CSV table of C-alpha atoms in Angstrom, one decimal:
chain,number,residue,atom,x,y,z
A,5,UNK,CA,67.9,174.4,101.3
A,6,UNK,CA,67.7,170.7,100.5
A,7,UNK,CA,65.0,169.0,98.4
A,8,UNK,CA,64.5,165.6,96.1
A,9,UNK,CA,61.4,164.9,93.8
A,10,UNK,CA,60.7,161.6,92.0
A,11,UNK,CA,60.3,163.0,88.7
A,12,UNK,CA,58.3,160.9,85.7
A,13,UNK,CA,61.7,168.3,75.8
A,14,UNK,CA,62.0,171.8,70.1
A,15,UNK,CA,64.8,174.1,70.7
A,16,UNK,CA,63.6,177.5,71.8
A,17,UNK,CA,63.3,180.2,69.2
A,18,UNK,CA,65.8,183.1,69.2
A,19,UNK,CA,63.6,185.3,70.4
A,20,UNK,CA,62.7,183.4,74.1
A,21,UNK,CA,66.7,183.3,74.3
A,22,UNK,CA,67.7,186.8,73.7
A,23,UNK,CA,64.5,187.4,75.9
A,24,UNK,CA,66.0,185.3,78.1
A,25,UNK,CA,62.9,183.3,78.7
A,26,UNK,CA,62.1,179.7,77.3
A,27,UNK,CA,59.2,177.1,78.3
A,28,UNK,CA,59.6,176.0,81.3
A,29,UNK,CA,60.0,172.1,81.6
A,30,UNK,CA,56.9,169.9,82.8
A,31,UNK,CA,59.4,168.2,85.0
A,32,UNK,CA,59.6,171.9,87.0
A,33,UNK,CA,56.6,171.5,88.3
A,34,UNK,CA,56.3,168.4,90.0
A,35,UNK,CA,58.0,167.4,92.5
A,36,UNK,CA,57.3,164.6,94.6
A,37,UNK,CA,59.1,162.8,97.8
A,38,UNK,CA,62.3,161.2,98.3
A,39,UNK,CA,62.5,157.7,97.2
A,40,UNK,CA,65.2,154.3,97.4
A,41,UNK,CA,68.8,153.9,98.0
A,42,UNK,CA,69.6,156.5,94.9
A,43,UNK,CA,67.7,158.8,95.9
A,44,UNK,CA,69.5,159.4,99.2
A,45,UNK,CA,73.0,158.5,97.4
A,46,UNK,CA,71.5,161.6,95.3
A,47,UNK,CA,70.8,164.0,97.7
A,48,UNK,CA,73.1,162.9,100.0
A,49,UNK,CA,75.8,164.0,96.8
A,50,UNK,CA,74.3,167.5,96.4
A,51,UNK,CA,74.4,168.1,99.8
A,52,UNK,CA,78.6,167.1,99.6
A,53,UNK,CA,78.8,169.4,96.2
A,54,UNK,CA,76.5,172.2,97.7
A,55,UNK,CA,78.9,171.9,101.0
A,56,UNK,CA,81.8,172.7,98.9
A,57,UNK,CA,80.4,176.7,98.4
A,58,UNK,CA,78.3,176.5,95.3
A,59,UNK,CA,75.6,178.1,95.7
A,60,UNK,CA,73.0,175.9,94.5
A,61,UNK,CA,73.2,172.1,93.1
A,62,UNK,CA,70.7,170.1,90.8
A,63,UNK,CA,70.6,166.7,89.9
A,64,UNK,CA,69.8,163.9,88.3
A,65,UNK,CA,69.8,160.2,88.1
A,66,UNK,CA,67.1,158.4,85.4
A,67,UNK,CA,66.7,154.6,83.6
A,68,UNK,CA,64.3,153.1,82.2
A,69,UNK,CA,62.0,152.5,85.5
A,70,UNK,CA,62.4,156.1,85.8
A,71,UNK,CA,63.7,158.8,87.5
A,72,UNK,CA,65.0,161.0,90.6
A,73,UNK,CA,66.1,164.7,91.2
A,74,UNK,CA,67.8,166.3,94.1
A,75,UNK,CA,68.5,170.2,94.8
A,76,UNK,CA,70.5,172.2,97.4
A,77,UNK,CA,71.1,175.5,97.7
A,78,UNK,CA,69.5,178.9,96.8
A,79,UNK,CA,68.7,180.1,93.3
A,80,UNK,CA,70.3,183.4,93.6
A,81,UNK,CA,72.3,184.6,96.7
A,82,UNK,CA,71.5,188.2,96.4
A,83,UNK,CA,68.1,187.3,97.1
A,84,UNK,CA,67.6,183.8,98.7
A,85,UNK,CA,63.5,184.6,99.5
A,86,UNK,CA,63.6,183.5,95.4
A,87,UNK,CA,63.4,180.0,97.1
A,88,UNK,CA,66.3,177.1,95.7
A,89,UNK,CA,67.4,175.8,92.5
A,90,UNK,CA,64.3,175.6,89.9
A,91,UNK,CA,63.2,172.5,89.4
A,92,UNK,CA,64.5,171.6,85.4
A,93,UNK,CA,66.9,174.6,85.5
A,94,UNK,CA,68.8,175.1,82.1
A,95,UNK,CA,72.4,175.8,82.1
A,96,UNK,CA,75.4,175.6,79.8
A,97,UNK,CA,77.0,172.2,79.8
A,98,UNK,CA,80.1,173.6,78.7
A,99,UNK,CA,82.5,171.0,77.4
A,100,UNK,CA,79.7,168.0,77.4
A,101,UNK,CA,79.0,169.4,74.4
A,102,UNK,CA,82.0,168.2,72.9
A,103,UNK,CA,79.9,164.3,73.6
A,104,UNK,CA,77.6,165.8,70.9
A,105,UNK,CA,80.3,167.8,68.4
A,106,UNK,CA,82.2,164.1,68.2
A,107,UNK,CA,78.5,162.2,67.6
A,108,UNK,CA,77.6,164.1,64.1
A,109,UNK,CA,81.2,163.7,62.8
A,110,UNK,CA,80.9,159.7,63.7
A,111,UNK,CA,77.6,159.5,62.6
A,112,UNK,CA,79.1,160.8,59.5
A,113,UNK,CA,81.3,158.0,59.5
A,114,UNK,CA,79.2,155.5,59.4
A,115,UNK,CA,77.5,157.2,56.3
A,116,UNK,CA,80.6,157.0,54.6
A,117,UNK,CA,80.4,160.8,53.3
A,118,UNK,CA,83.6,161.3,56.2
A,119,UNK,CA,86.8,159.2,57.4
A,120,UNK,CA,88.6,159.4,60.7
A,121,UNK,CA,92.1,158.9,59.0
A,122,UNK,CA,90.9,162.1,57.0
A,123,UNK,CA,93.4,165.0,57.4
A,124,UNK,CA,92.0,168.6,58.1
A,125,UNK,CA,93.5,169.8,55.0
A,126,UNK,CA,91.8,167.3,53.3
A,127,UNK,CA,88.5,169.1,54.3
A,128,UNK,CA,90.1,172.8,55.3
A,129,UNK,CA,92.5,173.3,53.2
A,130,UNK,CA,94.9,176.0,54.6
A,131,UNK,CA,93.6,176.7,57.6
A,132,UNK,CA,95.3,175.1,59.5
A,133,UNK,CA,98.8,176.3,59.2
A,134,UNK,CA,100.8,178.9,60.1
A,135,UNK,CA,103.9,179.1,62.7
A,136,UNK,CA,104.6,175.1,62.7
A,137,UNK,CA,100.6,174.0,62.3
A,138,UNK,CA,99.7,171.8,59.8
A,139,UNK,CA,96.8,170.0,58.9
A,140,UNK,CA,98.1,167.7,56.6
A,141,UNK,CA,99.5,165.9,59.6
A,142,UNK,CA,96.1,166.4,61.5
A,143,UNK,CA,93.6,164.0,61.1
A,144,UNK,CA,89.1,164.0,62.3
A,145,UNK,CA,91.0,160.8,64.9
A,146,UNK,CA,94.0,163.6,66.5
A,147,UNK,CA,90.6,166.3,66.6
A,148,UNK,CA,88.0,163.9,68.2
A,149,UNK,CA,90.6,162.8,70.7
A,150,UNK,CA,92.3,165.6,71.8
A,151,UNK,CA,96.0,164.1,69.9
A,152,UNK,CA,96.2,167.1,67.5
A,153,UNK,CA,98.9,169.0,69.9
A,154,UNK,CA,96.8,172.2,69.0
A,155,UNK,CA,97.7,175.1,70.8
A,156,UNK,CA,94.5,176.4,73.4
A,157,UNK,CA,92.9,179.2,71.9
A,158,UNK,CA,90.5,180.2,75.5
A,159,UNK,CA,94.4,180.3,76.6
A,160,UNK,CA,96.2,182.7,74.0
A,161,UNK,CA,93.4,184.9,73.9
A,162,UNK,CA,92.6,184.8,77.5
A,163,UNK,CA,94.8,187.6,79.1
A,164,UNK,CA,93.0,189.8,81.8
A,165,UNK,CA,91.0,186.7,83.8
A,166,UNK,CA,89.2,189.1,86.3
A,167,UNK,CA,85.8,190.4,87.5
A,168,UNK,CA,86.6,193.3,85.4
A,169,UNK,CA,87.5,191.8,82.1
A,170,UNK,CA,84.4,189.8,82.1
A,171,UNK,CA,82.3,192.3,82.6
A,172,UNK,CA,84.1,193.8,79.3
A,173,UNK,CA,83.6,190.2,77.4
A,174,UNK,CA,80.3,189.1,78.5
A,175,UNK,CA,78.4,189.9,75.3
A,176,UNK,CA,81.7,189.5,72.8
A,177,UNK,CA,81.2,186.7,70.3
A,178,UNK,CA,83.1,185.0,68.1
A,179,UNK,CA,83.8,183.5,64.5
A,180,UNK,CA,85.2,179.7,64.6
A,181,UNK,CA,87.8,180.9,62.4
A,182,UNK,CA,88.5,184.1,65.3
A,183,UNK,CA,88.8,181.3,67.6
A,184,UNK,CA,91.1,179.4,65.4
A,185,UNK,CA,93.1,182.2,64.4
A,186,UNK,CA,94.6,182.6,67.9
A,187,UNK,CA,95.5,179.1,68.2
A,188,UNK,CA,97.4,179.2,65.3
A,189,UNK,CA,99.2,182.2,66.5
A,190,UNK,CA,102.3,180.4,68.1
A,191,UNK,CA,103.9,177.1,67.1
A,192,UNK,CA,102.0,173.9,68.1
A,193,UNK,CA,102.6,171.3,71.0
A,194,UNK,CA,103.5,168.5,69.0
A,195,UNK,CA,102.0,167.4,65.6
A,196,UNK,CA,101.3,164.0,65.4
A,197,UNK,CA,102.9,161.5,63.9
A,198,UNK,CA,103.5,161.7,60.3
A,199,UNK,CA,103.6,157.8,59.4
A,200,UNK,CA,100.8,157.4,61.8
A,201,UNK,CA,98.9,160.3,62.9
A,202,UNK,CA,96.2,158.1,64.0
A,203,UNK,CA,97.6,156.6,66.6
A,204,UNK,CA,99.1,159.3,68.1
A,205,UNK,CA,99.1,158.2,72.2
A,206,UNK,CA,100.6,162.4,73.2
A,207,UNK,CA,97.6,163.6,75.0
A,208,UNK,CA,96.4,167.2,75.2
A,209,UNK,CA,93.1,169.0,76.1
A,210,UNK,CA,92.5,172.1,73.7
A,211,UNK,CA,89.1,173.5,72.8
A,212,UNK,CA,90.5,174.3,69.3
A,213,UNK,CA,90.2,170.8,68.1
A,214,UNK,CA,86.7,170.5,68.6
A,215,UNK,CA,86.3,174.0,66.9
A,216,UNK,CA,87.8,172.6,64.5
A,217,UNK,CA,85.5,169.6,64.1
A,218,UNK,CA,83.2,172.0,63.9
A,219,UNK,CA,84.2,173.8,61.2
A,220,UNK,CA,84.7,170.3,59.5
A,221,UNK,CA,81.2,169.3,59.5
A,222,UNK,CA,79.7,172.1,57.8
A,223,UNK,CA,82.4,171.4,54.9
A,224,UNK,CA,81.2,167.9,54.8
A,225,UNK,CA,77.5,168.5,55.5
A,226,UNK,CA,77.3,172.3,53.8
A,227,UNK,CA,75.4,173.3,57.2
A,228,UNK,CA,76.2,174.9,60.3
A,229,UNK,CA,77.3,172.9,63.0
A,230,UNK,CA,73.8,173.5,65.1
A,231,UNK,CA,72.0,172.7,62.3
A,232,UNK,CA,73.5,169.1,62.6
A,233,UNK,CA,72.8,169.0,65.8
A,234,UNK,CA,69.7,170.0,65.9
A,235,UNK,CA,68.5,167.9,63.0
A,236,UNK,CA,70.8,164.3,64.2
A,237,UNK,CA,70.8,164.5,68.0
A,238,UNK,CA,68.4,167.0,69.5
A,239,UNK,CA,64.9,166.6,67.7
A,240,UNK,CA,65.4,162.7,67.2
A,241,UNK,CA,65.6,162.4,70.9
A,242,UNK,CA,62.8,165.2,71.3
A,243,UNK,CA,65.8,167.4,74.0
A,244,UNK,CA,63.0,170.1,74.2
A,245,UNK,CA,65.2,172.3,76.2
A,246,UNK,CA,68.3,171.4,74.7
A,247,UNK,CA,69.3,174.7,73.3
A,248,UNK,CA,71.8,176.2,70.9
A,249,UNK,CA,72.7,179.7,71.7
A,250,UNK,CA,74.3,181.2,68.9
A,251,UNK,CA,76.0,184.3,69.7
A,252,UNK,CA,73.4,185.1,72.2
A,253,UNK,CA,75.0,185.5,75.6
A,254,UNK,CA,72.0,184.6,77.9
A,255,UNK,CA,70.3,181.6,79.6
A,256,UNK,CA,66.7,181.0,79.4
A,257,UNK,CA,64.3,180.9,82.2
A,258,UNK,CA,64.4,178.9,84.8
A,259,UNK,CA,67.4,178.9,85.7
A,260,UNK,CA,69.3,179.9,88.9
A,261,UNK,CA,71.8,182.8,88.9
A,262,UNK,CA,75.6,181.5,87.7
A,263,UNK,CA,78.8,182.3,90.2
A,264,UNK,CA,82.6,182.6,89.7
A,265,UNK,CA,85.1,182.8,92.2
A,266,UNK,CA,88.2,184.8,90.1
A,267,UNK,CA,91.8,183.6,90.6
A,268,UNK,CA,92.7,185.1,94.1
A,269,UNK,CA,89.4,186.6,94.4
A,270,UNK,CA,87.5,186.6,97.5
A,271,UNK,CA,84.2,186.9,96.6
A,272,UNK,CA,82.0,185.2,94.0
A,273,UNK,CA,81.2,187.3,91.0
A,274,UNK,CA,78.1,186.8,88.9
A,275,UNK,CA,78.8,185.7,86.1
A,276,UNK,CA,75.6,184.0,84.1
A,277,UNK,CA,76.1,186.6,81.6
A,278,UNK,CA,78.6,185.0,78.2
A,279,UNK,CA,79.2,183.8,74.7
A,280,UNK,CA,79.9,180.3,75.1
A,281,UNK,CA,81.8,179.4,72.0
A,282,UNK,CA,80.5,177.1,69.8
A,283,UNK,CA,81.2,173.2,68.8
A,284,UNK,CA,83.3,172.8,71.9
A,285,UNK,CA,80.7,174.3,74.3
A,286,UNK,CA,78.1,176.3,73.7
A,287,UNK,CA,74.8,174.0,75.0
A,288,UNK,CA,72.3,174.8,76.8
A,289,UNK,CA,70.2,172.3,78.4
A,290,UNK,CA,68.9,170.5,81.4
A,291,UNK,CA,70.4,167.6,83.7
A,292,UNK,CA,66.7,165.3,82.4
A,293,UNK,CA,67.4,166.1,78.3
A,294,UNK,CA,71.5,165.5,78.9
A,295,UNK,CA,71.5,162.3,80.6
A,296,UNK,CA,68.7,161.3,78.5
A,297,UNK,CA,71.1,162.2,75.1
A,298,UNK,CA,74.1,160.4,77.3
A,299,UNK,CA,71.7,157.2,77.9
A,300,UNK,CA,70.5,157.5,74.0
A,301,UNK,CA,74.4,157.7,73.3
A,302,UNK,CA,76.1,154.6,75.0
A,303,UNK,CA,72.8,152.6,74.1
A,304,UNK,CA,73.8,152.5,70.8
A,305,UNK,CA,70.7,154.5,69.5
A,306,UNK,CA,72.7,157.3,67.9
A,307,UNK,CA,76.0,155.2,66.7
A,308,UNK,CA,76.6,151.9,64.7
A,309,UNK,CA,77.9,149.5,66.5
A,310,UNK,CA,81.4,150.2,64.8
A,311,UNK,CA,81.6,154.5,65.3
A,312,UNK,CA,80.3,153.5,68.5
A,313,UNK,CA,83.2,150.9,69.1
A,314,UNK,CA,85.4,153.7,67.6
A,315,UNK,CA,84.4,156.3,70.0
A,316,UNK,CA,85.4,153.9,72.6
A,317,UNK,CA,88.9,153.7,72.0
A,318,UNK,CA,90.8,155.6,74.3
A,319,UNK,CA,94.3,157.0,75.1
A,320,UNK,CA,95.6,157.5,78.7
A,321,UNK,CA,95.5,161.1,80.5
A,322,UNK,CA,97.6,161.6,82.9
A,323,UNK,CA,96.3,165.6,84.3
A,324,UNK,CA,92.4,164.8,84.8
A,325,UNK,CA,91.9,166.0,88.5
A,326,UNK,CA,90.9,165.4,90.5
A,327,UNK,CA,90.0,161.6,88.8
A,328,UNK,CA,93.2,158.8,88.7
A,329,UNK,CA,92.6,156.0,85.9
A,330,UNK,CA,90.6,158.4,83.0
A,331,UNK,CA,91.8,157.2,79.2
A,332,UNK,CA,90.1,159.6,76.8
A,333,UNK,CA,88.0,158.9,73.6
A,334,UNK,CA,86.4,160.4,70.7
A,335,UNK,CA,84.7,163.2,72.7
A,336,UNK,CA,84.0,161.0,75.9
A,337,UNK,CA,86.2,159.3,78.5
A,338,UNK,CA,86.6,156.7,80.9
A,339,UNK,CA,87.5,155.7,84.5
A,340,UNK,CA,87.2,153.5,87.3
A,341,UNK,CA,84.4,152.5,88.7
A,342,UNK,CA,84.6,150.4,92.5
A,343,UNK,CA,82.1,147.5,91.7
A,344,UNK,CA,82.0,147.6,88.0
A,345,UNK,CA,84.6,145.8,85.7
A,346,UNK,CA,83.5,147.8,82.6
A,347,UNK,CA,83.7,151.8,84.8
A,348,UNK,CA,81.8,154.6,83.7
A,349,UNK,CA,81.5,157.0,80.6
A,350,UNK,CA,81.2,161.0,81.2
A,351,UNK,CA,82.9,164.0,80.2
A,352,UNK,CA,81.9,166.7,82.4
A,353,UNK,CA,82.2,170.6,81.7
A,354,UNK,CA,82.8,174.1,83.0
A,355,UNK,CA,81.8,177.5,81.7
A,356,UNK,CA,81.9,180.6,84.0
A,357,UNK,CA,79.7,180.1,86.3
A,358,UNK,CA,78.3,177.0,85.7
A,359,UNK,CA,79.8,172.9,86.2
A,360,UNK,CA,78.3,170.4,84.4
A,361,UNK,CA,79.4,167.0,85.5
A,362,UNK,CA,77.7,163.2,85.1
A,363,UNK,CA,78.4,159.8,83.9
A,364,UNK,CA,76.1,157.1,82.3
A,365,UNK,CA,76.9,152.8,82.6
A,366,UNK,CA,78.5,151.4,79.3
A,367,UNK,CA,75.6,149.9,78.2
A,368,UNK,CA,73.3,153.0,78.7
A,369,UNK,CA,71.3,151.1,81.1
A,370,UNK,CA,72.0,154.5,83.4
A,371,UNK,CA,72.8,158.2,83.8
A,372,UNK,CA,73.5,160.7,86.5
A,373,UNK,CA,74.1,163.9,85.5
A,374,UNK,CA,74.8,167.5,87.6
A,375,UNK,CA,74.2,170.8,87.9
A,376,UNK,CA,76.7,173.0,89.9
A,377,UNK,CA,75.9,177.0,89.8
A,378,UNK,CA,78.9,178.1,91.5
A,379,UNK,CA,82.4,177.9,89.7
A,380,UNK,CA,85.5,178.0,92.2
A,381,UNK,CA,88.7,179.1,90.8
A,382,UNK,CA,90.1,181.4,93.6
A,383,UNK,CA,92.6,178.6,94.3
A,384,UNK,CA,93.2,175.0,93.4
A,385,UNK,CA,92.3,173.4,96.3
A,386,UNK,CA,88.7,174.7,96.3
A,387,UNK,CA,88.8,174.0,92.1
A,388,UNK,CA,89.5,170.2,93.4
A,389,UNK,CA,87.4,170.1,96.1
A,390,UNK,CA,83.8,170.6,94.4
A,391,UNK,CA,84.9,168.0,91.6
A,392,UNK,CA,86.1,165.5,93.7
A,393,UNK,CA,82.4,166.4,95.9
A,394,UNK,CA,81.1,166.1,92.1
A,395,UNK,CA,82.6,163.1,91.1
A,396,UNK,CA,82.4,161.2,94.4
A,397,UNK,CA,78.4,161.8,93.7
A,398,UNK,CA,78.4,160.1,90.1
A,399,UNK,CA,79.8,157.0,91.3
A,400,UNK,CA,77.7,156.5,94.6
A,401,UNK,CA,74.4,157.3,92.8
A,402,UNK,CA,76.0,154.3,89.9
A,403,UNK,CA,76.7,151.9,92.6
A,404,UNK,CA,73.6,152.1,94.2
A,405,UNK,CA,70.4,150.7,93.7
A,406,UNK,CA,66.7,151.4,94.0
């Protein structure tokens, strides 16, 4: 089932999260007919993602003139009679959370409370030590740019990655200290250059970097990471449907069932429930709210010019599949876009049952955001096929006019 609409945001209470419910976005109730070249490009892209095997897909493009939303597929494979993915559905944005975390860190830098050249040891004495790991050689820049060499805590502790293991662990939460300890149990991939750690060019994606960044925010401010994200980003931007779930494993309603094809599995497993991490990937949002955030960030509403420029200072990435020419900055990445010399900015995120992809123009004028409610990991080709379809959709929509 394919539909498209043109659509003209306080965090839910903890009790609502525990019940798996929250106030439905007003946009969920007012779909309108297809409109314009961008609307048609968005629908084509959503259909293409759905055709790769995603159970349901929801996407939005927005700029100062308005927004257009498209959807495809169903909310639940086992109960297709429930209908399509709800307009305004909540979903886990996964590693798109990192851009929010980096924004808070850079705000603290702009306020003079922190320096990008500060070491982890300066703020978290002794926290990154053992097995050759050394917080004295890792700066704030290294954390945000993924050039620290810290190991991936998820890989270190994942072990049995199967449907049964998921069911056993879906209500198990972890503290940042536990996550960091898992990453420090082995020697690092490398240590940044002692003479110039900020200038380190070796790059390796690790969620651990952002676990440490969240701990650093708490050390600098005396407040939990979640409080700083809420008070500095969610509340000022009016992101009324962006949630910080804490240790809750639930996604509020309205949403769609999330599915994961585990490695070598031929049938999807329902994986809507689960602990999503912390400062590295826990946020729950909507396509509209996340687009508002991206436009505000690139449009200069959240960071001072110097800090936004620092965020856009990138290093090359050689293993970001399937995109070519990706460069990673401080919590955000860039890639080329045909027809635009300045390309586009993005991050993207996955969690069990959810895939978040998007892109925003360098001036923040236009943002595209999408949620797919199926994560395909059964083999490399199906995973890449879905990822390529999402990347193409973002690029085609950003190139299309209204």
